[in-house]
Amino acid sequence: MAGAAGLGLGVVALTGRGETDSDPDATVAFYGTHQAGVATTPPSSAAFVTFDLKPGTTRDDLIGLLKIWTGDAARLTHGDPALADSEPELALRPARLTITVGFGPAVFSVADLDDRRPEWLQPLPEFTIDRLQPAWTGGDLLLQVCADEVTTVSHAVRTLSRSVASLVTVRWVQRGFRDAAPGATPRNLMGQVDGTVNLVPDTADFTRLVWDDGATQPWLAGGTSCVVRRIAMELDTWDEIDQAGRELTVGRTISNGAPLTGTDEFDEPDFTAVDAHGLPVIPPSSHIARAHHTHDTERFLRRGYNYDDAPGPGQISNSGLVFVSYQRDVNAQFLPVQGRLAEFDALNTWTTPIGSAVFAIPPGVTAPGGYLGQSLFEAH
Ligand code: HEM
């Protein structure tokens, strides 16, 4: 399955920024030092599924569950049906399927491994902008399933959920999408080019800022952390502001995402530039001025997806961003930026975080026979 098409995609993926062409036969390698689905150029469709462990789940149950997920993820991502696949035909178009597994705090308490829980693995502090709903918050296990075909994602989610249904219950499911021409940065549902300033896979910065090196928790070497925030957008009131207002809110143009001090999307913003009246060209209150790192360590990989769910009573739309970030240390990298945005960000008028979760992403499985989380459960 991984033939020439897969190799071609690899070349595009090296840029780490833009989207790729979709090819139903293309596969992303499951085995490796790192789990796929982090450095992988994001496919167009995703589902984030979290599970709660049923009361009484043991360490051995968890290991059993992870062995099932490992085997089935290896098969499905290769374009082969899972072991007990009820619709094996749906496995035949992998479309760059990746399956990424994360651990919430409960995994460590259930397995009696609290001394191996990374310090940052806990719910984020409450921010004043948050309106978190329990139905979109937390979770003991995470499955991030991404592919270029929605049917592939749906089948993988159902297959992986069904095979462990005796041990877990589904807590929340969020589906998302992102589309752009190959090599281009996608737009979010506010119409902004979103994902320009980001860590680029296969660079020294990416390795240093995303992948854990095992210095504090040896079992986590090759792993990382994942923050998921479900952020609702008030598109009806966003409609009321004109283009200039929209651009000042973010600090970038709507047309091509260039900073207000530049002409091309990837121009470096100049936060010190002032106009003829002495006013900053990029407002200090704009999203990029507030989100821009003030220290080298305040950087992370953003890998979010748009969502557009069924509107509730009286709503026209129920849309937003599944904000997803990967970083080696949530506390050092993500929290200072989120803290600044919560304090002030012009975008906050139209955005509200309503879900939040943090997961440890264990390293990848390097060869058949191993299982996800093995380094956590087996003594060093
Ligand atoms: C619905 C909510 C959000 C929207 C619509 C949004 C949109 C955007 C847009 C359009 C950009 C500029 C283009 C780019 O560089 O990608 C951007 C940049 C950025 N955003 Fe957000 N964002 C949201 C939430 C967040 C959150 C929660 C965080 C982190 C806590 C964040 C962190 C960043 C960072 C670090 C940048 C790059 C800043 C720089 O230029 O250095 N964003 N975002």
PDB file of C-alpha atoms in Angstrom, residues 111-263:
ATOM      1  CA  ALA A 111      -1.890   1.285  36.880  1.00  0.00           C
ATOM      2  CA  ASP A 112      -0.391   2.408  40.219  1.00  0.00           C
ATOM      3  CA  LEU A 113       2.287   4.355  38.347  1.00  0.00           C
ATOM      4  CA  ASP A 114       1.763   7.845  39.763  1.00  0.00           C
ATOM      5  CA  ASP A 115       5.520   8.373  40.014  1.00  0.00           C
ATOM      6  CA  ARG A 116       5.665   8.065  36.212  1.00  0.00           C
ATOM      7  CA  ARG A 117       3.012  10.694  35.562  1.00  0.00           C
ATOM      8  CA  PRO A 118       4.569  13.767  33.916  1.00  0.00           C
ATOM      9  CA  GLU A 119       4.118  16.849  36.126  1.00  0.00           C
ATOM     10  CA  TRP A 120       2.184  18.680  33.417  1.00  0.00           C
ATOM     11  CA  LEU A 121      -0.382  15.898  33.018  1.00  0.00           C
ATOM     12  CA  GLN A 122      -3.334  17.470  34.822  1.00  0.00           C
ATOM     13  CA  PRO A 123      -6.321  19.625  33.847  1.00  0.00           C
ATOM     14  CA  LEU A 124      -5.260  23.124  32.726  1.00  0.00           C
ATOM     15  CA  PRO A 125      -5.860  25.874  35.292  1.00  0.00           C
ATOM     16  CA  GLU A 126      -9.194  27.644  34.905  1.00  0.00           C
ATOM     17  CA  PHE A 127      -8.927  30.712  32.667  1.00  0.00           C
ATOM     18  CA  THR A 128     -11.343  33.634  32.988  1.00  0.00           C
ATOM     19  CA  ILE A 129     -12.392  33.220  29.334  1.00  0.00           C
ATOM     20  CA  ASP A 130     -13.297  29.540  29.828  1.00  0.00           C
ATOM     21  CA  ARG A 131     -16.884  28.313  29.812  1.00  0.00           C
ATOM     22  CA  LEU A 132     -15.950  24.645  30.005  1.00  0.00           C
ATOM     23  CA  GLN A 133     -18.676  22.046  29.666  1.00  0.00           C
ATOM     24  CA  PRO A 134     -18.072  18.665  31.340  1.00  0.00           C
ATOM     25  CA  ALA A 135     -19.355  16.998  28.157  1.00  0.00           C
ATOM     26  CA  TRP A 136     -16.304  18.339  26.252  1.00  0.00           C
ATOM     27  CA  THR A 137     -13.674  18.174  28.965  1.00  0.00           C
ATOM     28  CA  GLY A 138     -11.167  15.595  30.232  1.00  0.00           C
ATOM     29  CA  GLY A 139     -10.914  11.912  29.385  1.00  0.00           C
ATOM     30  CA  ASP A 140      -8.810   8.936  30.497  1.00  0.00           C
ATOM     31  CA  LEU A 141      -7.739   7.877  26.999  1.00  0.00           C
ATOM     32  CA  LEU A 142      -7.525   9.745  23.701  1.00  0.00           C
ATOM     33  CA  LEU A 143      -7.728   8.428  20.161  1.00  0.00           C
ATOM     34  CA  GLN A 144      -6.818  10.957  17.483  1.00  0.00           C
ATOM     35  CA  VAL A 145      -7.827   9.450  14.140  1.00  0.00           C
ATOM     36  CA  CYS A 146      -6.936  11.360  10.963  1.00  0.00           C
ATOM     37  CA  ALA A 147      -7.279  10.493   7.259  1.00  0.00           C
ATOM     38  CA  ASP A 148      -8.007  12.128   3.935  1.00  0.00           C
ATOM     39  CA  GLU A 149     -11.347  10.286   3.701  1.00  0.00           C
ATOM     40  CA  VAL A 150     -14.190  10.736   6.193  1.00  0.00           C
ATOM     41  CA  THR A 151     -15.379   7.130   5.747  1.00  0.00           C
ATOM     42  CA  THR A 152     -11.916   5.852   6.672  1.00  0.00           C
ATOM     43  CA  VAL A 153     -11.937   7.922   9.869  1.00  0.00           C
ATOM     44  CA  SER A 154     -15.440   6.788  10.758  1.00  0.00           C
ATOM     45  CA  HIS A 155     -14.617   3.111  10.241  1.00  0.00           C
ATOM     46  CA  ALA A 156     -11.392   3.288  12.256  1.00  0.00           C
ATOM     47  CA  VAL A 157     -13.131   5.071  15.139  1.00  0.00           C
ATOM     48  CA  ARG A 158     -15.934   2.531  15.286  1.00  0.00           C
ATOM     49  CA  THR A 159     -13.613  -0.466  14.979  1.00  0.00           C
ATOM     50  CA  LEU A 160     -11.213   0.729  17.686  1.00  0.00           C
ATOM     51  CA  SER A 161     -14.039   1.777  20.024  1.00  0.00           C
ATOM     52  CA  ARG A 162     -15.970  -1.473  19.601  1.00  0.00           C
ATOM     53  CA  SER A 163     -12.982  -3.711  20.299  1.00  0.00           C
ATOM     54  CA  VAL A 164     -12.476  -2.263  23.806  1.00  0.00           C
ATOM     55  CA  ALA A 165     -16.110  -1.538  24.713  1.00  0.00           C
ATOM     56  CA  SER A 166     -16.036  -3.911  27.695  1.00  0.00           C
ATOM     57  CA  LEU A 167     -13.388  -1.737  29.406  1.00  0.00           C
ATOM     58  CA  VAL A 168     -14.272   1.852  28.519  1.00  0.00           C
ATOM     59  CA  THR A 169     -17.142   4.204  27.802  1.00  0.00           C
ATOM     60  CA  VAL A 170     -16.952   6.991  25.233  1.00  0.00           C
ATOM     61  CA  ARG A 171     -16.700  10.389  26.962  1.00  0.00           C
ATOM     62  CA  TRP A 172     -16.759  12.791  24.007  1.00  0.00           C
ATOM     63  CA  VAL A 173     -16.236  12.717  20.256  1.00  0.00           C
ATOM     64  CA  GLN A 174     -15.272  15.732  18.197  1.00  0.00           C
ATOM     65  CA  ARG A 175     -14.992  15.473  14.426  1.00  0.00           C
ATOM     66  CA  GLY A 176     -13.067  18.060  12.458  1.00  0.00           C
ATOM     67  CA  PHE A 177     -11.923  18.994   8.977  1.00  0.00           C
ATOM     68  CA  ARG A 178      -9.370  21.175   7.226  1.00  0.00           C
ATOM     69  CA  ASP A 179      -9.069  21.723   3.488  1.00  0.00           C
ATOM     70  CA  ALA A 180      -6.591  23.599   1.332  1.00  0.00           C
ATOM     71  CA  ALA A 181      -4.861  23.284  -2.010  1.00  0.00           C
ATOM     72  CA  PRO A 182      -1.757  21.060  -1.801  1.00  0.00           C
ATOM     73  CA  GLY A 183       1.063  23.004  -0.140  1.00  0.00           C
ATOM     74  CA  ALA A 184      -1.245  25.805   1.066  1.00  0.00           C
ATOM     75  CA  THR A 185      -2.185  26.723   4.633  1.00  0.00           C
ATOM     76  CA  PRO A 186      -5.880  26.040   5.394  1.00  0.00           C
ATOM     77  CA  ARG A 187      -8.412  28.615   6.598  1.00  0.00           C
ATOM     78  CA  ASN A 188     -10.479  28.426   9.763  1.00  0.00           C
ATOM     79  CA  LEU A 189     -14.217  29.150   9.739  1.00  0.00           C
ATOM     80  CA  MET A 190     -13.658  32.851  10.504  1.00  0.00           C
ATOM     81  CA  GLY A 191     -11.997  32.935   7.076  1.00  0.00           C
ATOM     82  CA  GLN A 192      -8.453  33.469   8.370  1.00  0.00           C
ATOM     83  CA  VAL A 193      -5.402  31.659   7.036  1.00  0.00           C
ATOM     84  CA  ASP A 194      -4.590  29.588  10.137  1.00  0.00           C
ATOM     85  CA  GLY A 195      -1.360  27.653  10.724  1.00  0.00           C
ATOM     86  CA  THR A 196       1.269  29.935   9.199  1.00  0.00           C
ATOM     87  CA  VAL A 197       3.653  30.311  12.138  1.00  0.00           C
ATOM     88  CA  ASN A 198       4.302  26.762  13.263  1.00  0.00           C
ATOM     89  CA  LEU A 199       7.048  24.306  14.084  1.00  0.00           C
ATOM     90  CA  VAL A 200       8.239  22.457  10.999  1.00  0.00           C
ATOM     91  CA  PRO A 201       8.688  18.659  11.237  1.00  0.00           C
ATOM     92  CA  ASP A 202      12.195  17.258  10.811  1.00  0.00           C
ATOM     93  CA  THR A 203      13.878  20.420  12.042  1.00  0.00           C
ATOM     94  CA  ALA A 204      16.046  20.780  15.152  1.00  0.00           C
ATOM     95  CA  ASP A 205      13.412  23.089  16.726  1.00  0.00           C
ATOM     96  CA  PHE A 206      10.657  20.524  16.213  1.00  0.00           C
ATOM     97  CA  THR A 207      12.752  17.746  17.766  1.00  0.00           C
ATOM     98  CA  ARG A 208      13.726  19.916  20.723  1.00  0.00           C
ATOM     99  CA  LEU A 209      10.298  21.473  21.378  1.00  0.00           C
ATOM    100  CA  VAL A 210       7.912  18.622  20.537  1.00  0.00           C
ATOM    101  CA  TRP A 211       9.600  15.286  21.296  1.00  0.00           C
ATOM    102  CA  ASP A 212      10.392  14.326  24.871  1.00  0.00           C
ATOM    103  CA  ASP A 213      13.983  13.134  25.421  1.00  0.00           C
ATOM    104  CA  GLY A 214      13.251  11.089  28.529  1.00  0.00           C
ATOM    105  CA  ALA A 215      15.265  13.393  30.838  1.00  0.00           C
ATOM    106  CA  THR A 216      12.521  13.544  33.505  1.00  0.00           C
ATOM    107  CA  GLN A 217      10.441  10.462  32.674  1.00  0.00           C
ATOM    108  CA  PRO A 218      12.605   7.918  30.822  1.00  0.00           C
ATOM    109  CA  TRP A 219       9.532   5.989  29.613  1.00  0.00           C
ATOM    110  CA  LEU A 220       8.302   9.066  27.689  1.00  0.00           C
ATOM    111  CA  ALA A 221      11.382   9.433  25.432  1.00  0.00           C
ATOM    112  CA  GLY A 222      10.055   9.865  21.885  1.00  0.00           C
ATOM    113  CA  GLY A 223       6.612  10.858  23.177  1.00  0.00           C
ATOM    114  CA  THR A 224       5.054  14.278  23.734  1.00  0.00           C
ATOM    115  CA  SER A 225       1.958  15.983  25.194  1.00  0.00           C
ATOM    116  CA  CYS A 226      -1.296  16.966  23.544  1.00  0.00           C
ATOM    117  CA  VAL A 227      -3.630  19.805  24.560  1.00  0.00           C
ATOM    118  CA  VAL A 228      -7.125  19.788  23.031  1.00  0.00           C
ATOM    119  CA  ARG A 229      -9.329  22.884  23.414  1.00  0.00           C
ATOM    120  CA  ARG A 230     -12.789  23.048  21.878  1.00  0.00           C
ATOM    121  CA  ILE A 231     -13.187  26.731  21.036  1.00  0.00           C
ATOM    122  CA  ALA A 232     -16.606  27.943  19.875  1.00  0.00           C
ATOM    123  CA  MET A 233     -16.768  30.796  17.352  1.00  0.00           C
ATOM    124  CA  GLU A 234     -19.511  33.451  17.387  1.00  0.00           C
ATOM    125  CA  LEU A 235     -19.763  33.652  13.615  1.00  0.00           C
ATOM    126  CA  ASP A 236     -22.993  35.672  13.668  1.00  0.00           C
ATOM    127  CA  THR A 237     -21.402  38.629  15.460  1.00  0.00           C
ATOM    128  CA  TRP A 238     -18.092  38.172  13.567  1.00  0.00           C
ATOM    129  CA  ASP A 239     -20.219  38.809  10.432  1.00  0.00           C
ATOM    130  CA  GLU A 240     -20.863  42.315  11.726  1.00  0.00           C
ATOM    131  CA  ILE A 241     -17.283  43.588  11.493  1.00  0.00           C
ATOM    132  CA  ASP A 242     -15.673  44.720   8.256  1.00  0.00           C
ATOM    133  CA  GLN A 243     -12.483  43.459   6.676  1.00  0.00           C
ATOM    134  CA  ALA A 244     -10.232  46.119   8.243  1.00  0.00           C
ATOM    135  CA  GLY A 245     -11.608  45.287  11.691  1.00  0.00           C
ATOM    136  CA  ARG A 246     -11.081  41.584  11.099  1.00  0.00           C
ATOM    137  CA  GLU A 247      -7.482  42.153  10.040  1.00  0.00           C
ATOM    138  CA  LEU A 248      -6.690  44.326  13.080  1.00  0.00           C
ATOM    139  CA  THR A 249      -8.142  41.616  15.338  1.00  0.00           C
ATOM    140  CA  VAL A 250      -5.652  39.002  14.179  1.00  0.00           C
ATOM    141  CA  GLY A 251      -2.787  41.225  12.924  1.00  0.00           C
ATOM    142  CA  ARG A 252      -2.798  39.597   9.473  1.00  0.00           C
ATOM    143  CA  THR A 253      -4.613  40.172   6.187  1.00  0.00           C
ATOM    144  CA  ILE A 254      -7.623  38.068   5.291  1.00  0.00           C
ATOM    145  CA  SER A 255      -6.601  37.801   1.606  1.00  0.00           C
ATOM    146  CA  ASN A 256      -3.337  35.860   2.016  1.00  0.00           C
ATOM    147  CA  GLY A 257      -2.581  35.844   5.745  1.00  0.00           C
ATOM    148  CA  ALA A 258       0.395  38.231   5.445  1.00  0.00           C
ATOM    149  CA  PRO A 259       1.251  40.153   8.614  1.00  0.00           C
ATOM    150  CA  LEU A 260      -0.074  43.748   8.463  1.00  0.00           C
ATOM    151  CA  THR A 261       3.565  44.863   8.175  1.00  0.00           C
ATOM    152  CA  GLY A 262       4.286  42.621   5.144  1.00  0.00           C
ATOM    153  CA  THR A 263       2.986  41.387   1.806  1.00  0.00           C
TER     154      THR A 263
END
